[in-house]
CSV table of C-alpha atoms and ligand atoms in Angstrom, one decimal:
chain,number,residue,atom,x,y,z
A,14,MET,CA,-0.1,0.3,0.2
A,15,THR,CA,1.4,3.5,-1.1
A,16,THR,CA,0.7,6.5,1.6
A,17,LEU,CA,0.8,10.0,0.9
A,18,THR,CA,3.1,11.8,3.8
A,19,ILE,CA,1.2,15.0,4.2
A,20,VAL,CA,3.6,17.8,5.9
A,21,ASN,CA,3.1,21.2,7.5
A,22,PRO,CA,5.2,23.3,5.3
A,23,SER,CA,5.6,26.1,8.0
A,24,ASP,CA,7.5,23.8,10.3
A,25,GLU,CA,7.8,20.5,8.8
A,26,THR,CA,6.0,18.0,11.1
A,27,VAL,CA,4.4,15.7,9.6
A,28,ILE,CA,0.4,16.1,9.7
A,29,SER,CA,-1.1,12.4,8.7
A,30,GLU,CA,-0.2,9.7,6.5
A,31,ILE,CA,-3.0,8.9,4.0
A,32,GLU,CA,-3.3,5.7,1.6
A,33,ALA,CA,-2.9,6.8,-1.9
A,34,PHE,CA,-5.9,5.2,-4.2
A,35,ASP,CA,-3.9,2.6,-6.6
A,36,VAL,CA,-5.7,1.5,-10.3
A,37,GLU,CA,-8.1,-1.1,-8.7
A,38,GLN,CA,-9.8,1.3,-5.8
A,39,THR,CA,-9.6,4.1,-9.0
A,40,ASP,CA,-11.6,1.9,-11.4
A,41,ALA,CA,-14.2,1.0,-8.7
A,42,ALA,CA,-14.4,4.8,-7.9
A,43,ILE,CA,-15.3,5.3,-12.0
A,44,GLU,CA,-17.5,3.1,-12.1
A,45,ARG,CA,-19.7,4.5,-8.7
A,46,ALA,CA,-19.4,7.5,-10.3
A,47,VAL,CA,-20.9,5.9,-13.6
A,48,THR,CA,-24.1,4.7,-11.8
A,49,ALA,CA,-24.2,8.2,-10.1
A,50,GLN,CA,-24.1,10.4,-12.9
A,51,LYS,CA,-27.3,8.6,-14.2
A,52,LEU,CA,-29.3,9.5,-11.4
A,53,TRP,CA,-28.1,13.2,-11.2
A,54,ALA,CA,-29.3,13.4,-14.7
A,55,ALA,CA,-32.4,12.2,-14.1
A,56,TRP,CA,-33.3,14.1,-11.2
A,57,THR,CA,-34.9,17.7,-12.0
A,58,PRO,CA,-32.8,20.3,-13.1
A,59,ALA,CA,-34.7,22.4,-9.5
A,60,ASP,CA,-33.3,19.5,-7.3
A,61,ARG,CA,-30.3,19.7,-8.9
A,62,ALA,CA,-29.9,23.2,-8.8
A,63,ALA,CA,-31.5,23.2,-4.5
A,64,ALA,CA,-28.5,20.7,-4.3
A,65,LEU,CA,-25.7,22.9,-5.6
A,66,ARG,CA,-27.0,25.3,-3.1
A,67,ARG,CA,-27.1,23.2,-0.2
A,68,PHE,CA,-23.5,22.3,-0.6
A,69,ALA,CA,-22.6,25.8,-1.3
A,70,ALA,CA,-24.2,26.8,2.3
A,71,ALA,CA,-22.1,23.7,3.3
A,72,VAL,CA,-19.0,25.1,2.5
A,73,GLU,CA,-20.1,28.6,3.8
A,74,ALA,CA,-20.5,27.1,7.0
A,75,ASP,CA,-17.2,25.4,7.2
A,76,VAL,CA,-15.2,28.4,5.4
A,77,GLU,CA,-13.4,28.7,9.0
A,78,ASN,CA,-12.5,24.9,9.2
A,79,LEU,CA,-11.8,24.5,5.3
A,80,ALA,CA,-9.5,27.4,5.9
A,81,LEU,CA,-7.3,26.3,9.0
A,82,LEU,CA,-7.2,22.8,7.0
A,83,GLU,CA,-5.1,24.9,4.1
A,84,VAL,CA,-3.4,27.1,6.4
A,85,ARG,CA,-1.4,23.7,8.0
A,86,ASN,CA,-1.5,21.6,4.7
A,87,SER,CA,-0.1,24.0,2.4
A,88,GLY,CA,1.0,27.4,4.5
A,89,HIS,CA,-1.2,29.9,3.3
A,90,PRO,CA,-1.8,32.4,5.0
A,91,ILE,CA,-4.9,32.6,7.1
A,92,GLY,CA,-6.4,35.8,5.5
A,93,ASN,CA,-6.1,34.4,1.8
A,94,ALA,CA,-7.3,30.9,3.2
A,95,ARG,CA,-10.5,32.1,4.3
A,96,GLY,CA,-10.7,33.7,0.8
A,97,GLU,CA,-10.1,30.6,-0.9
A,98,ALA,CA,-12.8,28.8,1.0
A,99,ALA,CA,-15.4,31.1,0.6
A,100,HIS,CA,-14.7,31.4,-3.4
A,101,VAL,CA,-15.1,27.7,-3.2
A,102,ALA,CA,-18.9,28.6,-1.4
A,103,GLN,CA,-19.5,31.6,-3.9
A,104,VAL,CA,-18.4,29.3,-7.5
A,105,LEU,CA,-21.1,26.6,-5.9
A,106,GLN,CA,-23.3,29.3,-5.6
A,107,TYR,CA,-22.6,30.9,-9.6
A,108,TYR,CA,-23.2,27.4,-10.8
A,109,SER,CA,-26.2,26.2,-8.9
A,110,ALA,CA,-27.9,28.7,-11.3
A,111,ALA,CA,-26.9,26.8,-14.3
A,112,PRO,CA,-29.0,23.8,-14.1
A,113,GLU,CA,-32.0,25.5,-15.0
A,114,ARG,CA,-30.4,27.4,-17.4
A,115,LEU,CA,-29.0,25.1,-20.0
A,116,ILE,CA,-30.6,26.5,-22.9
A,117,GLY,CA,-30.6,24.7,-26.2
A,118,LYS,CA,-31.5,26.3,-29.5
A,119,GLN,CA,-34.5,26.0,-31.7
A,120,ILE,CA,-32.8,26.1,-35.4
A,121,PRO,CA,-35.1,27.4,-38.1
A,122,VAL,CA,-35.0,24.3,-40.8
A,123,ALA,CA,-37.2,23.0,-43.7
A,124,GLY,CA,-39.8,20.2,-43.3
A,125,GLY,CA,-39.7,20.0,-39.1
A,126,LEU,CA,-38.2,21.0,-35.9
A,127,ASP,CA,-34.9,20.9,-35.2
A,128,VAL,CA,-33.9,21.4,-31.5
A,129,THR,CA,-30.2,21.0,-29.8
A,130,PHE,CA,-30.3,19.5,-26.0
A,131,LEU,CA,-27.2,20.3,-24.0
A,132,GLU,CA,-26.2,16.6,-23.0
A,133,PRO,CA,-23.8,15.9,-19.6
A,134,ILE,CA,-20.6,14.2,-21.0
A,135,GLY,CA,-20.6,11.7,-17.9
A,136,VAL,CA,-17.9,11.0,-15.8
A,137,VAL,CA,-15.1,14.2,-15.5
A,138,GLY,CA,-12.0,13.7,-14.3
A,139,VAL,CA,-10.1,16.7,-12.6
A,140,ILE,CA,-6.9,16.4,-11.8
A,141,THR,CA,-5.6,19.8,-9.4
A,142,PRO,CA,-1.9,20.8,-8.8
A,143,TRP,CA,-1.0,21.9,-5.0
A,144,ASN,CA,-1.0,25.8,-5.3
A,145,PHE,CA,-4.2,26.7,-4.6
A,146,PRO,CA,-5.7,23.0,-4.1
A,147,MET,CA,-9.5,23.8,-3.4
A,148,THR,CA,-10.3,27.0,-5.9
A,149,ILE,CA,-8.8,25.5,-8.1
A,150,ALA,CA,-11.0,22.0,-7.8
A,151,SER,CA,-14.3,24.2,-7.6
A,152,TRP,CA,-14.0,25.6,-11.1
A,153,GLY,CA,-14.3,22.2,-12.1
A,154,PHE,CA,-16.4,20.3,-10.1
A,155,ALA,CA,-18.7,23.1,-9.8
A,156,PRO,CA,-19.7,23.6,-12.9
A,157,ALA,CA,-19.2,20.0,-13.7
A,158,LEU,CA,-22.0,18.7,-11.7
A,159,ALA,CA,-24.1,22.1,-12.8
A,160,ALA,CA,-23.9,20.3,-16.6
A,161,GLY,CA,-25.4,17.0,-14.8
A,162,ASN,CA,-21.8,15.2,-14.7
A,163,ALA,CA,-20.4,13.2,-12.2
A,164,VAL,CA,-16.8,14.3,-10.7
A,165,VAL,CA,-13.9,12.3,-9.9
A,166,LEU,CA,-11.5,14.5,-8.4
A,167,LYS,CA,-7.8,13.7,-7.6
A,168,PRO,CA,-5.9,16.4,-5.7
A,169,ALA,CA,-2.0,16.8,-5.9
A,170,GLU,CA,-0.1,14.5,-3.5
A,171,TRP,CA,1.2,16.7,-1.4
A,172,THR,CA,-2.0,18.2,-0.5
A,173,PRO,CA,-5.7,16.8,-0.6
A,174,LEU,CA,-7.1,17.5,2.6
A,175,THR,CA,-9.4,20.4,1.5
A,176,SER,CA,-10.8,18.2,-1.0
A,177,LEU,CA,-11.4,15.6,1.0
A,178,ARG,CA,-13.4,17.8,3.4
A,179,LEU,CA,-15.2,19.1,0.4
A,180,ALA,CA,-16.3,15.8,-0.5
A,181,GLU,CA,-17.6,15.0,2.6
A,182,LEU,CA,-19.8,18.5,2.4
A,183,GLY,CA,-21.3,17.3,-0.9
A,184,LEU,CA,-22.1,13.7,0.4
A,185,GLN,CA,-23.6,16.2,4.0
A,186,SER,CA,-25.5,17.9,1.2
A,187,GLY,CA,-27.4,15.5,-0.1
A,188,LEU,CA,-25.6,14.9,-3.2
A,189,PRO,CA,-26.0,11.3,-4.5
A,190,GLU,CA,-23.3,8.9,-3.3
A,191,GLY,CA,-20.8,8.6,-5.7
A,192,LEU,CA,-21.3,12.0,-7.8
A,193,PHE,CA,-18.6,13.8,-6.6
A,194,GLN,CA,-15.8,11.7,-4.9
A,195,VAL,CA,-11.8,12.7,-4.0
A,196,LEU,CA,-9.3,10.0,-4.7
A,197,PRO,CA,-5.9,11.0,-3.0
A,198,GLY,CA,-3.6,9.1,-5.0
A,199,GLU,CA,-0.2,9.6,-7.4
A,200,GLY,CA,-0.4,11.4,-10.3
A,201,ARG,CA,1.5,8.3,-12.0
A,202,VAL,CA,-0.9,6.2,-10.9
A,203,ALA,CA,-4.7,6.9,-10.1
A,204,GLY,CA,-4.1,10.1,-12.3
A,205,ASP,CA,-3.2,8.1,-15.0
A,206,ARG,CA,-5.9,6.1,-14.4
A,207,LEU,CA,-8.3,8.7,-14.8
A,208,VAL,CA,-6.4,9.5,-18.4
A,209,THR,CA,-6.8,6.1,-19.4
A,210,HIS,CA,-10.2,5.0,-18.5
A,211,PRO,CA,-12.7,4.3,-21.1
A,212,GLU,CA,-15.2,5.7,-18.9
A,213,VAL,CA,-13.8,9.2,-17.6
A,214,ARG,CA,-15.0,10.9,-21.1
A,215,LYS,CA,-13.5,14.7,-19.7
A,216,ILE,CA,-10.0,15.3,-18.1
A,217,VAL,CA,-10.3,18.8,-16.4
A,218,PHE,CA,-6.4,19.4,-15.4
A,219,THR,CA,-4.0,22.2,-13.9
A,220,GLY,CA,-0.3,22.0,-13.3
A,221,SER,CA,2.7,21.9,-15.2
A,222,THR,CA,3.0,22.5,-18.9
A,223,LEU,CA,5.1,19.2,-19.0
A,224,THR,CA,2.5,16.8,-17.4
A,225,GLY,CA,-0.6,19.0,-19.3
A,226,ARG,CA,1.4,17.5,-22.4
A,227,SER,CA,1.5,14.3,-21.8
A,228,ILE,CA,-1.9,13.9,-20.8
A,229,MET,CA,-3.3,15.8,-23.7
A,230,ALA,CA,-1.1,12.9,-25.9
A,231,LYS,CA,-2.7,10.0,-23.8
A,232,ALA,CA,-6.5,11.9,-23.7
A,233,ALA,CA,-5.7,11.5,-27.8
A,234,ALA,CA,-5.9,8.0,-27.7
A,235,GLN,CA,-9.3,7.4,-26.9
A,236,VAL,CA,-10.4,11.5,-28.3
A,237,LYS,CA,-11.4,12.4,-24.7
A,238,HIS,CA,-12.5,16.2,-23.8
A,239,VAL,CA,-9.1,18.1,-22.4
A,240,THR,CA,-9.5,21.4,-20.4
A,241,LEU,CA,-5.9,22.6,-19.5
A,242,GLU,CA,-4.7,25.2,-17.1
A,243,LEU,CA,-0.7,25.2,-17.3
A,244,GLY,CA,1.9,27.1,-16.5
A,245,GLY,CA,2.4,31.1,-17.0
A,246,LYS,CA,5.3,33.7,-16.9
A,247,SER,CA,3.2,36.4,-17.0
A,248,ALA,CA,4.5,40.2,-17.8
A,249,ASN,CA,3.3,43.2,-15.4
A,250,ILE,CA,3.8,46.1,-18.0
A,251,VAL,CA,4.6,49.6,-16.2
A,252,PHE,CA,5.1,52.7,-18.8
A,253,ALA,CA,6.4,55.5,-17.8
A,254,ASP,CA,2.9,57.3,-17.8
A,255,SER,CA,1.4,55.3,-15.3
A,256,ASP,CA,0.6,56.0,-11.8
A,257,LEU,CA,4.7,55.1,-10.9
A,258,GLU,CA,3.8,55.1,-6.9
A,259,LYS,CA,0.4,52.4,-6.9
A,260,ALA,CA,2.4,50.3,-9.5
A,261,ALA,CA,5.5,49.7,-7.1
A,262,ALA,CA,3.3,49.5,-4.3
A,263,THR,CA,1.1,46.6,-6.0
A,264,ALA,CA,3.7,44.8,-7.7
A,265,PRO,CA,4.5,42.6,-5.1
A,266,TYR,CA,0.8,41.5,-4.8
A,267,ALA,CA,1.3,40.6,-8.0
A,268,VAL,CA,4.1,37.8,-7.8
A,269,PHE,CA,4.6,37.0,-4.2
A,270,ASP,CA,1.1,36.2,-3.4
A,271,ASN,CA,0.8,32.4,-2.1
A,272,SER,CA,4.6,32.8,-2.3
A,273,GLY,CA,4.7,32.9,-6.0
A,274,GLN,CA,3.3,29.7,-6.7
A,275,ASP,CA,0.9,30.8,-8.8
A,276,CYS,CA,0.3,30.2,-12.2
A,277,CYS,CA,-0.7,33.7,-13.0
A,278,ALA,CA,2.1,35.5,-10.9
A,279,ARG,CA,4.0,38.2,-12.7
A,280,THR,CA,6.9,37.3,-12.3
A,281,ARG,CA,8.4,39.5,-15.8
A,282,LEU,CA,8.7,43.4,-14.8
A,283,LEU,CA,9.1,45.4,-17.5
A,284,VAL,CA,9.5,48.9,-16.7
A,285,GLU,CA,9.8,51.7,-19.2
A,286,ARG,CA,13.6,52.4,-19.3
A,287,SER,CA,12.8,56.4,-18.6
A,288,ALA,CA,10.7,55.2,-15.6
A,289,TYR,CA,13.3,52.3,-14.2
A,290,ASP,CA,15.6,54.5,-11.6
A,291,ARG,CA,11.9,55.9,-10.4
A,292,PHE,CA,10.1,52.5,-10.3
A,293,MET,CA,13.0,50.3,-8.4
A,294,GLU,CA,13.2,53.2,-5.7
A,295,LEU,CA,9.6,52.8,-5.1
A,296,LEU,CA,9.7,49.2,-5.2
A,297,GLU,CA,12.5,48.6,-2.9
A,298,PRO,CA,10.7,49.5,0.4
A,299,ALA,CA,7.0,47.6,-1.1
A,300,VAL,CA,8.9,44.3,-1.1
A,301,LYS,CA,10.9,44.9,2.2
A,302,ARG,CA,7.1,46.0,3.9
A,303,PHE,CA,6.0,42.5,2.4
A,304,VAL,CA,5.2,40.6,5.4
A,305,VAL,CA,6.6,36.5,5.3
A,306,GLY,CA,5.8,35.1,8.2
A,307,ASP,CA,3.5,32.3,10.5
A,308,PRO,CA,0.3,31.5,8.5
A,309,ALA,CA,-1.8,31.9,11.1
A,310,ASP,CA,-1.6,35.2,11.7
A,311,SER,CA,-3.9,37.0,10.3
A,312,ALA,CA,-1.0,39.9,9.6
A,313,THR,CA,1.2,37.4,7.3
A,314,GLU,CA,1.0,38.3,3.7
A,315,MET,CA,3.3,35.4,2.6
A,316,GLY,CA,3.7,32.4,4.2
A,317,PRO,CA,6.4,29.2,2.8
A,318,LEU,CA,7.1,27.3,-0.2
A,319,VAL,CA,5.0,24.3,-0.3
A,320,SER,CA,7.6,21.5,0.1
A,321,LYS,CA,11.3,20.7,0.4
A,322,PRO,CA,11.5,19.6,-3.4
A,323,HIS,CA,9.9,22.7,-4.3
A,324,PHE,CA,11.7,24.8,-2.1
A,325,ASP,CA,15.3,23.0,-4.0
A,326,LYS,CA,13.6,23.8,-6.9
A,327,VAL,CA,13.1,27.2,-6.0
A,328,ALA,CA,16.2,28.0,-4.7
A,329,SER,CA,18.1,26.4,-7.5
A,330,TYR,CA,17.0,29.6,-9.7
A,331,VAL,CA,18.9,32.2,-7.3
A,332,PRO,CA,22.7,30.9,-6.7
A,333,ASP,CA,24.8,33.2,-5.1
A,334,ASP,CA,26.4,34.5,-8.2
A,335,THR,CA,22.3,36.0,-9.6
A,336,ASP,CA,22.3,39.6,-10.0
A,337,VAL,CA,19.9,40.1,-7.1
A,338,ALA,CA,18.4,43.7,-7.1
A,339,PHE,CA,17.4,43.1,-3.4
A,340,ARG,CA,15.4,41.0,-1.3
A,341,GLY,CA,12.2,41.0,1.6
A,342,SER,CA,12.6,38.7,4.4
A,343,ALA,CA,11.5,35.2,5.6
A,344,PRO,CA,11.8,33.5,9.1
A,345,SER,CA,14.6,31.1,9.6
A,346,GLY,CA,14.2,27.5,11.2
A,347,PRO,CA,12.1,24.8,9.9
A,348,GLY,CA,9.8,25.5,7.2
A,349,PHE,CA,10.6,26.0,3.5
A,350,TRP,CA,11.0,29.7,3.9
A,351,PHE,CA,12.2,31.4,1.1
A,352,PRO,CA,12.6,35.2,1.3
A,353,PRO,CA,10.8,37.7,-1.8
A,354,THR,CA,13.6,38.5,-4.3
A,355,VAL,CA,13.6,40.9,-7.2
A,356,LEU,CA,16.2,40.0,-9.8
A,357,THR,CA,18.0,41.8,-12.5
A,358,PRO,CA,18.7,39.6,-15.4
A,359,ARG,CA,21.3,41.1,-17.9
A,360,SER,CA,19.8,39.0,-20.8
A,361,GLU,CA,16.3,38.2,-22.2
A,362,THR,CA,17.0,34.7,-22.3
A,363,ASP,CA,18.6,34.0,-18.7
A,364,ARG,CA,16.5,31.1,-17.3
A,365,THR,CA,14.9,33.4,-14.9
A,366,VAL,CA,13.2,35.1,-17.1
A,367,VAL,CA,12.5,32.4,-19.6
A,368,ASP,CA,11.5,29.5,-17.0
A,369,GLU,CA,8.2,29.2,-14.5
A,370,ILE,CA,10.2,29.3,-11.2
A,371,PHE,CA,7.0,29.1,-9.0
A,372,GLY,CA,8.4,30.7,-6.2
A,373,PRO,CA,8.7,34.8,-5.0
A,374,VAL,CA,11.2,35.6,-7.4
A,375,VAL,CA,10.6,38.4,-10.1
A,376,ALA,CA,12.8,39.4,-13.1
A,377,VAL,CA,12.8,43.0,-13.8
A,378,LEU,CA,13.5,44.3,-17.2
A,379,PRO,CA,13.3,47.9,-18.6
A,380,PHE,CA,12.1,48.2,-22.4
A,381,ASP,CA,12.2,51.1,-24.7
A,382,ASP,CA,8.7,52.4,-25.9
A,383,GLU,CA,5.3,50.2,-26.6
A,384,ALA,CA,6.5,48.5,-29.0
A,385,ASP,CA,9.3,46.9,-27.5
A,386,ALA,CA,6.8,46.2,-24.2
A,387,ILE,CA,5.0,44.2,-26.5
A,388,ARG,CA,7.8,42.4,-28.2
A,389,LEU,CA,9.1,41.2,-24.2
A,390,ALA,CA,6.1,40.3,-23.0
A,391,ASN,CA,4.6,38.1,-26.0
A,392,SER,CA,8.5,36.7,-25.8
A,393,SER,CA,7.6,33.2,-23.9
A,394,ALA,CA,6.2,30.2,-24.3
A,395,TYR,CA,3.3,31.1,-22.3
A,396,GLY,CA,0.6,33.3,-22.0
A,397,LEU,CA,-1.8,33.0,-19.4
A,398,SER,CA,-2.0,36.8,-17.4
A,399,GLY,CA,-0.6,39.9,-17.4
A,400,SER,CA,-0.9,43.3,-16.3
A,401,ILE,CA,-0.7,46.8,-18.5
A,402,TRP,CA,-0.2,49.9,-16.2
A,403,THR,CA,-0.6,53.5,-17.9
A,404,GLN,CA,-2.7,56.1,-17.3
A,405,SER,CA,-3.3,56.3,-21.3
A,406,LEU,CA,-7.0,55.0,-22.1
A,407,ASP,CA,-5.7,54.3,-25.8
A,408,ARG,CA,-2.5,52.8,-25.2
A,409,ALA,CA,-4.2,50.5,-22.5
A,410,LEU,CA,-6.7,48.9,-25.2
A,411,ARG,CA,-3.6,48.7,-28.0
A,412,VAL,CA,-1.6,47.0,-25.8
A,413,SER,CA,-4.2,45.1,-23.9
A,414,ARG,CA,-4.7,43.9,-27.5
A,415,ALA,CA,-1.1,43.0,-28.4
A,416,VAL,CA,-0.4,41.3,-25.5
A,417,GLU,CA,-0.9,37.1,-26.2
A,418,ALA,CA,-2.4,36.4,-22.7
A,419,GLY,CA,-6.0,34.9,-21.8
A,420,THR,CA,-6.6,36.9,-18.9
A,421,LEU,CA,-5.3,40.7,-18.3
A,422,SER,CA,-5.7,43.6,-15.9
A,423,VAL,CA,-5.5,47.4,-16.4
A,424,ASN,CA,-3.8,49.7,-13.7
A,425,SER,CA,-5.0,46.5,-11.3
A,426,HIS,CA,-3.8,42.8,-10.8
A,427,SER,CA,-7.0,40.7,-10.8
A,428,SER,CA,-6.9,37.4,-12.3
A,429,VAL,CA,-10.1,35.4,-11.5
A,430,ARG,CA,-13.2,36.6,-10.9
A,431,TYR,CA,-15.5,33.7,-11.1
A,432,THR,CA,-18.0,35.4,-13.0
A,433,ALA,CA,-15.4,36.1,-15.8
A,434,PRO,CA,-13.5,34.0,-17.9
A,435,PHE,CA,-10.3,32.5,-17.1
A,436,GLY,CA,-7.4,30.4,-19.0
A,437,GLY,CA,-4.3,30.9,-21.2
A,438,VAL,CA,-3.1,30.5,-24.6
A,439,LYS,CA,0.1,29.1,-26.3
A,440,GLN,CA,1.4,26.8,-24.0
A,441,SER,CA,-0.5,28.1,-20.5
A,442,GLY,CA,-3.7,25.8,-21.5
A,443,LEU,CA,-6.3,25.0,-23.8
A,444,GLY,CA,-10.0,25.9,-22.8
A,445,ARG,CA,-11.6,28.5,-20.3
A,446,GLU,CA,-12.4,27.7,-17.1
A,447,LEU,CA,-14.9,30.3,-14.7
A,448,GLY,CA,-17.6,32.6,-16.2
A,449,PRO,CA,-20.9,31.9,-17.7
A,450,ASP,CA,-20.2,29.6,-20.1
A,451,ALA,CA,-18.4,27.0,-18.0
A,452,PRO,CA,-20.7,24.3,-17.9
A,453,LEU,CA,-21.4,24.7,-21.5
A,454,SER,CA,-17.6,23.3,-21.6
A,455,PHE,CA,-19.4,19.7,-19.5
A,456,THR,CA,-22.2,19.4,-22.1
A,457,GLU,CA,-22.3,17.7,-25.5
A,458,THR,CA,-24.6,19.7,-28.1
A,459,LYS,CA,-27.1,16.8,-29.5
A,460,ASN,CA,-29.0,18.4,-32.2
A,461,VAL,CA,-32.2,16.4,-32.9
A,462,PHE,CA,-34.5,17.1,-36.2
A,463,ILE,CA,-38.3,15.8,-36.1
A,464,ALA,CA,-40.1,15.8,-39.3
A,465,ILE,CA,-43.6,17.2,-39.4
A,466,GLY,CA,-45.9,15.5,-42.1
A,467,ALA,CA,-47.7,17.4,-44.3
A,468,GLN,CA,-51.6,17.9,-43.1
B,501,LIG,P1,3.4,20.2,-10.2
B,501,LIG,O1,2.4,21.3,-10.3
B,501,LIG,O2,4.1,19.9,-9.3
B,501,LIG,O3,4.7,20.1,-11.5
B,501,LIG,P2,2.0,18.3,-12.0
B,501,LIG,O4,1.7,18.9,-13.0
B,501,LIG,O5,3.0,17.1,-12.3
B,501,LIG,O6,2.6,18.8,-11.1
B,501,LIG,O7,0.8,18.1,-11.0
B,501,LIG,C1,-0.5,18.6,-10.7
B,501,LIG,C2,-1.5,17.4,-10.9
B,501,LIG,O8,-1.4,16.2,-12.1
B,501,LIG,C3,-1.3,16.5,-9.7
B,501,LIG,O9,-2.3,16.2,-9.4
B,501,LIG,C4,0.0,15.0,-10.1
B,501,LIG,O10,-0.6,14.3,-9.0
B,501,LIG,C5,-0.9,15.0,-11.4
B,501,LIG,N1,-0.2,14.4,-12.3
B,501,LIG,C6,0.8,14.3,-12.3
B,501,LIG,N2,1.4,13.2,-13.4
B,501,LIG,C7,0.5,13.2,-13.8
B,501,LIG,C8,0.1,12.1,-14.7
B,501,LIG,N3,1.4,11.7,-15.3
B,501,LIG,N4,-1.0,11.7,-14.8
B,501,LIG,C9,-2.5,12.1,-14.4
B,501,LIG,N5,-1.9,12.8,-13.5
B,501,LIG,C10,-0.7,13.4,-12.9
């Protein structure tokens, strides 16, 4: 039997050992999901909507407990963790409206009536990463359930605790047994089985581009639907005509939030050359002020990295001879602590500019003019997110249209609003999550023509 060792990243203590699902257990869970899905799809739309509203209310009532679990399991600051748990309730509430609004079309045709039905896909496998365990899970399971599917969710090996709790809350809310199951397990075992099992008709994957590519290739063997939300190396573009004080004060939050373990992190800070020196003067105190420490303390803005292997990966990007401009602080002693770090690489092709580090490390680069900013922003294999700081409306719109990314913000660092679509272009992914259309990506459009006989 394989077990997952769950470690508190703030102090390196072992929280628990959890049995990992093997292939046979995963197969059995998928079979239960097949049965539950048929039952669920036969419920009336109003009953499905009511069950999702009860699920939302149960999560809402459990926010503090879920948040404390995330603090211990992932090292998220308590304020952030509360926001994440509340977000899950909001996402469920939002998509609880969908079962009664999955409206097909009536298409004008000769000789009859042509209508479309939005049928559930069946069983959906949701494979999640460790950086935002519960929010990212909800972006998959809430619209999938709302569209009449069953969900089998495999959380990341290091961070299964909040997902397991969400499955309990779903069951307590009256979802049919087996409709929403959480399978703690290894990616190459339980995760892989979700991808290869013929009864799982769609995979929603969030994680590294490397794993996403292999999942897409395997899914191709069964022509299985995939939604992929992968890596990023997003640009925060600061023009000289922007509110530099505000741009500098907020830039640390755009990259160090969640210790930089965020696919939307603005890890490339592009600053117009004429404002570069002033901007760096303003950025330094903002970075030094960033509060890194005990995630259980409500004043904390950044906790530790999630694990020792991940700490080693992030640290490998900042060897002693790196061009560090300045750094914030971090606790010493046990825990996977890494200080906010600002680099000024000498080359645009430096690996700190190209690779997704997934830690609190930002690379600052100067640019000459608008065209140069766009060129630099787009010189990445990724295209997930980004920010544009300028006082010019014309420039904001020109640059927003020119930057190759799925999710941009102007004079802010907003990335995810559950009411708006989210996702990436290029190697950041395929498909969109959230927003009003998300349930549609968990349906198959069926067209039915009914002949009308002549009188
Ligand atoms: P990371 O984000 O740590 O680089 P991955 O992208 O590999 O990791 O992992 C994201 C999720 O994908 C995790 O739940 C992990 O268990 C799962 N996973 C990893 N490898 C596979 C695989 N071959 N098939 C299916 N799922 C996988």
